[in-house]
Amino acid sequence: MPKVPQTFDALAVRTWCGLALEALGRAREEIDAINVYPVADGDTGTNLYLTLESANAAVEAVFTGHEVGAAAGREADSHGPSLADAAGAMAHGALIGARGNSGTIMAQLLRGMAQVLGADGETAHIDGPGLRSALRKAADSARQAVAHPVEGTVLTVASAAADAATGTEGDCGTVARAAYEGARAALAATPGQLAVLERAGVVDAGGRGLVAVLGALVETFTGEAPRAFAGPAEVHARVRTARAAVDIVGVGIGGVHADVCADPVPEEGGPAFEVIYLLEAEDGPVARLRDRLDRLGDSLVVVGGDGLWNVHVHVDDAGAAVEAGVEAGRPYRIRITHFGLGDVHTGGPGRPVREPAQRAVVAVVPGEGLAGLYAEAGATTVLARPGEPPASGELVEAVRRAHAREVVLLPNDAELRHTAAAAAEQARADGVRVALIPTRSAVQGIAALAVHEPERRFDEDVVAMTSAAGATRYAEVAVAERQSWTMAGICQAGDVLGLIDGDVAVIGSDITVTAEAVLDRMLSAGGEMVTLVLGDEAPEAIAGHLESRVRESYLAVDTVVYRGGRQGALLLIGVE
């Protein structure tokens, strides 16, 4: 039997996140199928999986950072991340990646645990009593985050797990197993607590997901997976078909880009929209936001803290919910789901299922401005924030939202190629024909979209788009965050860097001068079209200066300028 941790340390956090993700991957379809509360939208398993995928990616990033630092000889990284580092990464990753009502509550459960695991930044590990405290904090935190807690849900299951752990003495394995068995028993009892579950003959979907996560915790400390939860026989008799989605439409509310999609109808008389966003705000405004959103709708869950929150609510006025967030702070990663279109099981008479489109393009984009540009060209977009690359599950979800038989996937980042490949494989398993074009920059994606023709044969379209992307050289201008060795020499923090095809080619002190040097190098090899994508922090006059430079120095070369928004780089340049 492989060695397993006896106490809860950073490695145990890493192991638990990985096993929990695997467990939710196996149970995802079953959990989706029994999702009837608070809205029968069949996505609880998927939402929990995406939330844990984000948590797991954050933990892996922390370990990778320490491994790289240790290899570079940094003494501080030689012993790996602390328990506080790993637990904090887990909580933050879940918070920023939380999806739906269930994922938002799961993020708060993990945050509650992390607050105990990382309470003393110097502690290397905790034992059984510490785990008991962490489980209690998790259950209490999640209950406090829900505006109107309902029994028979994941909150009940979490409390039962904490209660069972509280009465147990022993090491982490013993406590984890007691929590799992307590949660398992509570889950089986949920149909008797919530009428909608009893009518459907199922257990609570969110609670079922938590049982899977706690089962992974048992396996972390014992090396053995506990007995699986079978649930009522009706669970398997009520598997519903996948939801019909509609195309993503980019809308601007308060200057922020939101993804709007459609899913099944809620219970009769319920709100029409689900609204979710991340929010940068202080505690005071968030308290007022809770009160306002509680008056606007239901299923309100606000989780997080320390200036970053995840807000989830069901409302009839989605715009008012977002505007409330704007008044409280800075909302972003806004997602609005309309419960207006259902499938044959939930839509009722006269609600036809929308036929899938023949072909669609799904693209990862680094800023709201580019997201709008791509959406105007007909693409379904996945927004990638600086330092927060999307996980494969987010790309798979975007492919499903595109609702097409054939999909062209544009990752627009060399580092996302493997993530995109994994997403493509999963989408193919769902029966979608997917072609992955390995675009390394958003400007290559723009070139590919420019020649996209849905009417021609799929293979021909993919070849044309691939050729257009490959014929586009790409560059970016950014500011160095730290001293580093580059192909152009040593740069210092604050230097302006000009990267061409991924490598640093120019190091300067002035943004406009550096951008001009990069553009000259690119056009020295020829070109017919220059694409400039300006970030929010780019100088106002830089676009006009570069356009003049091209017009005066390079005959028959056209220039087009776009606003990219918060895209990370000051400037993206493409030359075709």
JSON list of N, CA and C in Angstrom, two decimals, residues 2-5 11-27 49 52 56 60 209 211-226:
[
{"chain": "A", "resi": 2, "resn": "PRO", "atom": "N", "xyz": [0.59, 2.25, -0.84]},
{"chain": "A", "resi": 2, "resn": "PRO", "atom": "CA", "xyz": [1.40, 3.45, -0.87]},
{"chain": "A", "resi": 2, "resn": "PRO", "atom": "C", "xyz": [1.32, 4.18, 0.45]},
{"chain": "A", "resi": 3, "resn": "LYS", "atom": "N", "xyz": [2.39, 4.90, 0.79]},
{"chain": "A", "resi": 3, "resn": "LYS", "atom": "CA", "xyz": [2.43, 5.66, 2.02]},
{"chain": "A", "resi": 3, "resn": "LYS", "atom": "C", "xyz": [1.41, 6.77, 1.98]},
{"chain": "A", "resi": 4, "resn": "VAL", "atom": "N", "xyz": [0.66, 6.92, 3.07]},
{"chain": "A", "resi": 4, "resn": "VAL", "atom": "CA", "xyz": [-0.34, 7.98, 3.14]},
{"chain": "A", "resi": 4, "resn": "VAL", "atom": "C", "xyz": [0.00, 8.90, 4.31]},
{"chain": "A", "resi": 5, "resn": "PRO", "atom": "N", "xyz": [-0.38, 10.17, 4.22]},
{"chain": "A", "resi": 5, "resn": "PRO", "atom": "CA", "xyz": [-0.07, 11.11, 5.31]},
{"chain": "A", "resi": 5, "resn": "PRO", "atom": "C", "xyz": [-0.84, 10.75, 6.57]},
{"chain": "A", "resi": 11, "resn": "LEU", "atom": "N", "xyz": [1.07, 18.41, 1.70]},
{"chain": "A", "resi": 11, "resn": "LEU", "atom": "CA", "xyz": [0.96, 17.29, 0.76]},
{"chain": "A", "resi": 11, "resn": "LEU", "atom": "C", "xyz": [-0.42, 16.64, 0.84]},
{"chain": "A", "resi": 12, "resn": "ALA", "atom": "N", "xyz": [-0.98, 16.58, 2.06]},
{"chain": "A", "resi": 12, "resn": "ALA", "atom": "CA", "xyz": [-2.32, 16.02, 2.20]},
{"chain": "A", "resi": 12, "resn": "ALA", "atom": "C", "xyz": [-3.36, 16.88, 1.50]},
{"chain": "A", "resi": 13, "resn": "VAL", "atom": "N", "xyz": [-3.21, 18.21, 1.57]},
{"chain": "A", "resi": 13, "resn": "VAL", "atom": "CA", "xyz": [-4.11, 19.10, 0.84]},
{"chain": "A", "resi": 13, "resn": "VAL", "atom": "C", "xyz": [-4.03, 18.81, -0.65]},
{"chain": "A", "resi": 14, "resn": "ARG", "atom": "N", "xyz": [-2.82, 18.65, -1.16]},
{"chain": "A", "resi": 14, "resn": "ARG", "atom": "CA", "xyz": [-2.63, 18.37, -2.58]},
{"chain": "A", "resi": 14, "resn": "ARG", "atom": "C", "xyz": [-3.26, 17.03, -2.96]},
{"chain": "A", "resi": 15, "resn": "THR", "atom": "N", "xyz": [-3.03, 16.01, -2.15]},
{"chain": "A", "resi": 15, "resn": "THR", "atom": "CA", "xyz": [-3.59, 14.69, -2.43]},
{"chain": "A", "resi": 15, "resn": "THR", "atom": "C", "xyz": [-5.10, 14.72, -2.39]},
{"chain": "A", "resi": 16, "resn": "TRP", "atom": "N", "xyz": [-5.65, 15.38, -1.37]},
{"chain": "A", "resi": 16, "resn": "TRP", "atom": "CA", "xyz": [-7.10, 15.46, -1.23]},
{"chain": "A", "resi": 16, "resn": "TRP", "atom": "C", "xyz": [-7.74, 16.15, -2.42]},
{"chain": "A", "resi": 17, "resn": "CYS", "atom": "N", "xyz": [-7.19, 17.27, -2.85]},
{"chain": "A", "resi": 17, "resn": "CYS", "atom": "CA", "xyz": [-7.77, 17.99, -4.00]},
{"chain": "A", "resi": 17, "resn": "CYS", "atom": "C", "xyz": [-7.78, 17.12, -5.25]},
{"chain": "A", "resi": 18, "resn": "GLY", "atom": "N", "xyz": [-6.67, 16.41, -5.49]},
{"chain": "A", "resi": 18, "resn": "GLY", "atom": "CA", "xyz": [-6.60, 15.55, -6.66]},
{"chain": "A", "resi": 18, "resn": "GLY", "atom": "C", "xyz": [-7.60, 14.41, -6.61]},
{"chain": "A", "resi": 19, "resn": "LEU", "atom": "N", "xyz": [-7.71, 13.76, -5.44]},
{"chain": "A", "resi": 19, "resn": "LEU", "atom": "CA", "xyz": [-8.66, 12.65, -5.30]},
{"chain": "A", "resi": 19, "resn": "LEU", "atom": "C", "xyz": [-10.10, 13.14, -5.37]},
{"chain": "A", "resi": 20, "resn": "ALA", "atom": "N", "xyz": [-10.38, 14.31, -4.78]},
{"chain": "A", "resi": 20, "resn": "ALA", "atom": "CA", "xyz": [-11.73, 14.86, -4.84]},
{"chain": "A", "resi": 20, "resn": "ALA", "atom": "C", "xyz": [-12.14, 15.17, -6.27]},
{"chain": "A", "resi": 21, "resn": "LEU", "atom": "N", "xyz": [-11.21, 15.70, -7.05]},
{"chain": "A", "resi": 21, "resn": "LEU", "atom": "CA", "xyz": [-11.50, 16.00, -8.44]},
{"chain": "A", "resi": 21, "resn": "LEU", "atom": "C", "xyz": [-11.80, 14.71, -9.21]},
{"chain": "A", "resi": 22, "resn": "GLU", "atom": "N", "xyz": [-11.02, 13.66, -8.96]},
{"chain": "A", "resi": 22, "resn": "GLU", "atom": "CA", "xyz": [-11.27, 12.38, -9.61]},
{"chain": "A", "resi": 22, "resn": "GLU", "atom": "C", "xyz": [-12.63, 11.82, -9.21]},
{"chain": "A", "resi": 23, "resn": "ALA", "atom": "N", "xyz": [-12.97, 11.91, -7.92]},
{"chain": "A", "resi": 23, "resn": "ALA", "atom": "CA", "xyz": [-14.24, 11.38, -7.44]},
{"chain": "A", "resi": 23, "resn": "ALA", "atom": "C", "xyz": [-15.42, 12.12, -8.07]},
{"chain": "A", "resi": 24, "resn": "LEU", "atom": "N", "xyz": [-15.32, 13.44, -8.15]},
{"chain": "A", "resi": 24, "resn": "LEU", "atom": "CA", "xyz": [-16.41, 14.21, -8.78]},
{"chain": "A", "resi": 24, "resn": "LEU", "atom": "C", "xyz": [-16.48, 13.95, -10.27]},
{"chain": "A", "resi": 25, "resn": "GLY", "atom": "N", "xyz": [-15.33, 13.68, -10.89]},
{"chain": "A", "resi": 25, "resn": "GLY", "atom": "CA", "xyz": [-15.34, 13.32, -12.31]},
{"chain": "A", "resi": 25, "resn": "GLY", "atom": "C", "xyz": [-16.11, 12.04, -12.55]},
{"chain": "A", "resi": 26, "resn": "ARG", "atom": "N", "xyz": [-15.93, 11.07, -11.65]},
{"chain": "A", "resi": 26, "resn": "ARG", "atom": "CA", "xyz": [-16.66, 9.80, -11.79]},
{"chain": "A", "resi": 26, "resn": "ARG", "atom": "C", "xyz": [-18.14, 9.96, -11.50]},
{"chain": "A", "resi": 27, "resn": "ALA", "atom": "N", "xyz": [-18.48, 10.83, -10.55]},
{"chain": "A", "resi": 27, "resn": "ALA", "atom": "CA", "xyz": [-19.87, 10.97, -10.11]},
{"chain": "A", "resi": 27, "resn": "ALA", "atom": "C", "xyz": [-20.62, 12.09, -10.83]},
{"chain": "A", "resi": 49, "resn": "TYR", "atom": "N", "xyz": [-17.56, 19.86, -10.13]},
{"chain": "A", "resi": 49, "resn": "TYR", "atom": "CA", "xyz": [-16.31, 19.42, -10.76]},
{"chain": "A", "resi": 49, "resn": "TYR", "atom": "C", "xyz": [-15.46, 20.62, -11.18]},
{"chain": "A", "resi": 52, "resn": "LEU", "atom": "N", "xyz": [-13.89, 22.30, -8.08]},
{"chain": "A", "resi": 52, "resn": "LEU", "atom": "CA", "xyz": [-12.74, 21.56, -7.55]},
{"chain": "A", "resi": 52, "resn": "LEU", "atom": "C", "xyz": [-11.58, 21.56, -8.52]},
{"chain": "A", "resi": 56, "resn": "ASN", "atom": "N", "xyz": [-7.94, 22.60, -7.40]},
{"chain": "A", "resi": 56, "resn": "ASN", "atom": "CA", "xyz": [-6.80, 21.71, -7.62]},
{"chain": "A", "resi": 56, "resn": "ASN", "atom": "C", "xyz": [-5.71, 22.39, -8.43]},
{"chain": "A", "resi": 60, "resn": "GLU", "atom": "N", "xyz": [-1.81, 22.99, -7.28]},
{"chain": "A", "resi": 60, "resn": "GLU", "atom": "CA", "xyz": [-0.70, 22.52, -8.11]},
{"chain": "A", "resi": 60, "resn": "GLU", "atom": "C", "xyz": [0.24, 23.66, -8.49]},
{"chain": "A", "resi": 209, "resn": "GLY", "atom": "N", "xyz": [-22.48, 15.46, -3.83]},
{"chain": "A", "resi": 209, "resn": "GLY", "atom": "CA", "xyz": [-21.14, 15.90, -4.21]},
{"chain": "A", "resi": 209, "resn": "GLY", "atom": "C", "xyz": [-20.23, 16.03, -3.00]},
{"chain": "A", "resi": 211, "resn": "VAL", "atom": "N", "xyz": [-20.43, 14.35, -0.21]},
{"chain": "A", "resi": 211, "resn": "VAL", "atom": "CA", "xyz": [-20.08, 13.00, 0.22]},
{"chain": "A", "resi": 211, "resn": "VAL", "atom": "C", "xyz": [-18.91, 12.46, -0.61]},
{"chain": "A", "resi": 212, "resn": "ALA", "atom": "N", "xyz": [-18.90, 12.73, -1.91]},
{"chain": "A", "resi": 212, "resn": "ALA", "atom": "CA", "xyz": [-17.79, 12.31, -2.76]},
{"chain": "A", "resi": 212, "resn": "ALA", "atom": "C", "xyz": [-16.49, 12.98, -2.33]},
{"chain": "A", "resi": 213, "resn": "VAL", "atom": "N", "xyz": [-16.55, 14.27, -1.99]},
{"chain": "A", "resi": 213, "resn": "VAL", "atom": "CA", "xyz": [-15.36, 15.01, -1.58]},
{"chain": "A", "resi": 213, "resn": "VAL", "atom": "C", "xyz": [-14.85, 14.49, -0.24]},
{"chain": "A", "resi": 214, "resn": "LEU", "atom": "N", "xyz": [-15.77, 14.17, 0.68]},
{"chain": "A", "resi": 214, "resn": "LEU", "atom": "CA", "xyz": [-15.36, 13.62, 1.98]},
{"chain": "A", "resi": 214, "resn": "LEU", "atom": "C", "xyz": [-14.82, 12.20, 1.82]},
{"chain": "A", "resi": 215, "resn": "GLY", "atom": "N", "xyz": [-15.35, 11.46, 0.87]},
{"chain": "A", "resi": 215, "resn": "GLY", "atom": "CA", "xyz": [-14.80, 10.14, 0.59]},
{"chain": "A", "resi": 215, "resn": "GLY", "atom": "C", "xyz": [-13.35, 10.23, 0.14]},
{"chain": "A", "resi": 216, "resn": "ALA", "atom": "N", "xyz": [-13.05, 11.27, -0.64]},
{"chain": "A", "resi": 216, "resn": "ALA", "atom": "CA", "xyz": [-11.66, 11.50, -1.07]},
{"chain": "A", "resi": 216, "resn": "ALA", "atom": "C", "xyz": [-10.78, 11.85, 0.12]},
{"chain": "A", "resi": 217, "resn": "LEU", "atom": "N", "xyz": [-11.36, 12.55, 1.12]},
{"chain": "A", "resi": 217, "resn": "LEU", "atom": "CA", "xyz": [-10.60, 12.89, 2.33]},
{"chain": "A", "resi": 217, "resn": "LEU", "atom": "C", "xyz": [-10.24, 11.62, 3.10]},
{"chain": "A", "resi": 218, "resn": "VAL", "atom": "N", "xyz": [-11.18, 10.68, 3.18]},
{"chain": "A", "resi": 218, "resn": "VAL", "atom": "CA", "xyz": [-10.89, 9.40, 3.83]},
{"chain": "A", "resi": 218, "resn": "VAL", "atom": "C", "xyz": [-9.77, 8.68, 3.10]},
{"chain": "A", "resi": 219, "resn": "GLU", "atom": "N", "xyz": [-9.85, 8.63, 1.77]},
{"chain": "A", "resi": 219, "resn": "GLU", "atom": "CA", "xyz": [-8.82, 7.95, 0.99]},
{"chain": "A", "resi": 219, "resn": "GLU", "atom": "C", "xyz": [-7.46, 8.63, 1.15]},
{"chain": "A", "resi": 220, "resn": "THR", "atom": "N", "xyz": [-7.45, 9.94, 1.33]},
{"chain": "A", "resi": 220, "resn": "THR", "atom": "CA", "xyz": [-6.19, 10.66, 1.52]},
{"chain": "A", "resi": 220, "resn": "THR", "atom": "C", "xyz": [-5.43, 10.14, 2.73]},
{"chain": "A", "resi": 221, "resn": "PHE", "atom": "N", "xyz": [-6.16, 9.87, 3.82]},
{"chain": "A", "resi": 221, "resn": "PHE", "atom": "CA", "xyz": [-5.50, 9.49, 5.07]},
{"chain": "A", "resi": 221, "resn": "PHE", "atom": "C", "xyz": [-5.43, 7.99, 5.32]},
{"chain": "A", "resi": 222, "resn": "THR", "atom": "N", "xyz": [-6.18, 7.20, 4.56]},
{"chain": "A", "resi": 222, "resn": "THR", "atom": "CA", "xyz": [-6.18, 5.75, 4.79]},
{"chain": "A", "resi": 222, "resn": "THR", "atom": "C", "xyz": [-5.63, 4.96, 3.60]},
{"chain": "A", "resi": 223, "resn": "GLY", "atom": "N", "xyz": [-5.62, 5.59, 2.44]},
{"chain": "A", "resi": 223, "resn": "GLY", "atom": "CA", "xyz": [-5.18, 4.88, 1.24]},
{"chain": "A", "resi": 223, "resn": "GLY", "atom": "C", "xyz": [-6.26, 4.00, 0.65]},
{"chain": "A", "resi": 224, "resn": "GLU", "atom": "N", "xyz": [-7.45, 4.01, 1.24]},
{"chain": "A", "resi": 224, "resn": "GLU", "atom": "CA", "xyz": [-8.56, 3.17, 0.77]},
{"chain": "A", "resi": 224, "resn": "GLU", "atom": "C", "xyz": [-9.80, 4.03, 0.57]},
{"chain": "A", "resi": 225, "resn": "ALA", "atom": "N", "xyz": [-10.46, 3.85, -0.56]},
{"chain": "A", "resi": 225, "resn": "ALA", "atom": "CA", "xyz": [-11.70, 4.58, -0.81]},
{"chain": "A", "resi": 225, "resn": "ALA", "atom": "C", "xyz": [-12.82, 3.95, 0.01]},
{"chain": "A", "resi": 226, "resn": "PRO", "atom": "N", "xyz": [-13.65, 4.74, 0.70]},
{"chain": "A", "resi": 226, "resn": "PRO", "atom": "CA", "xyz": [-14.75, 4.17, 1.48]},
{"chain": "A", "resi": 226, "resn": "PRO", "atom": "C", "xyz": [-15.84, 3.63, 0.58]}
]
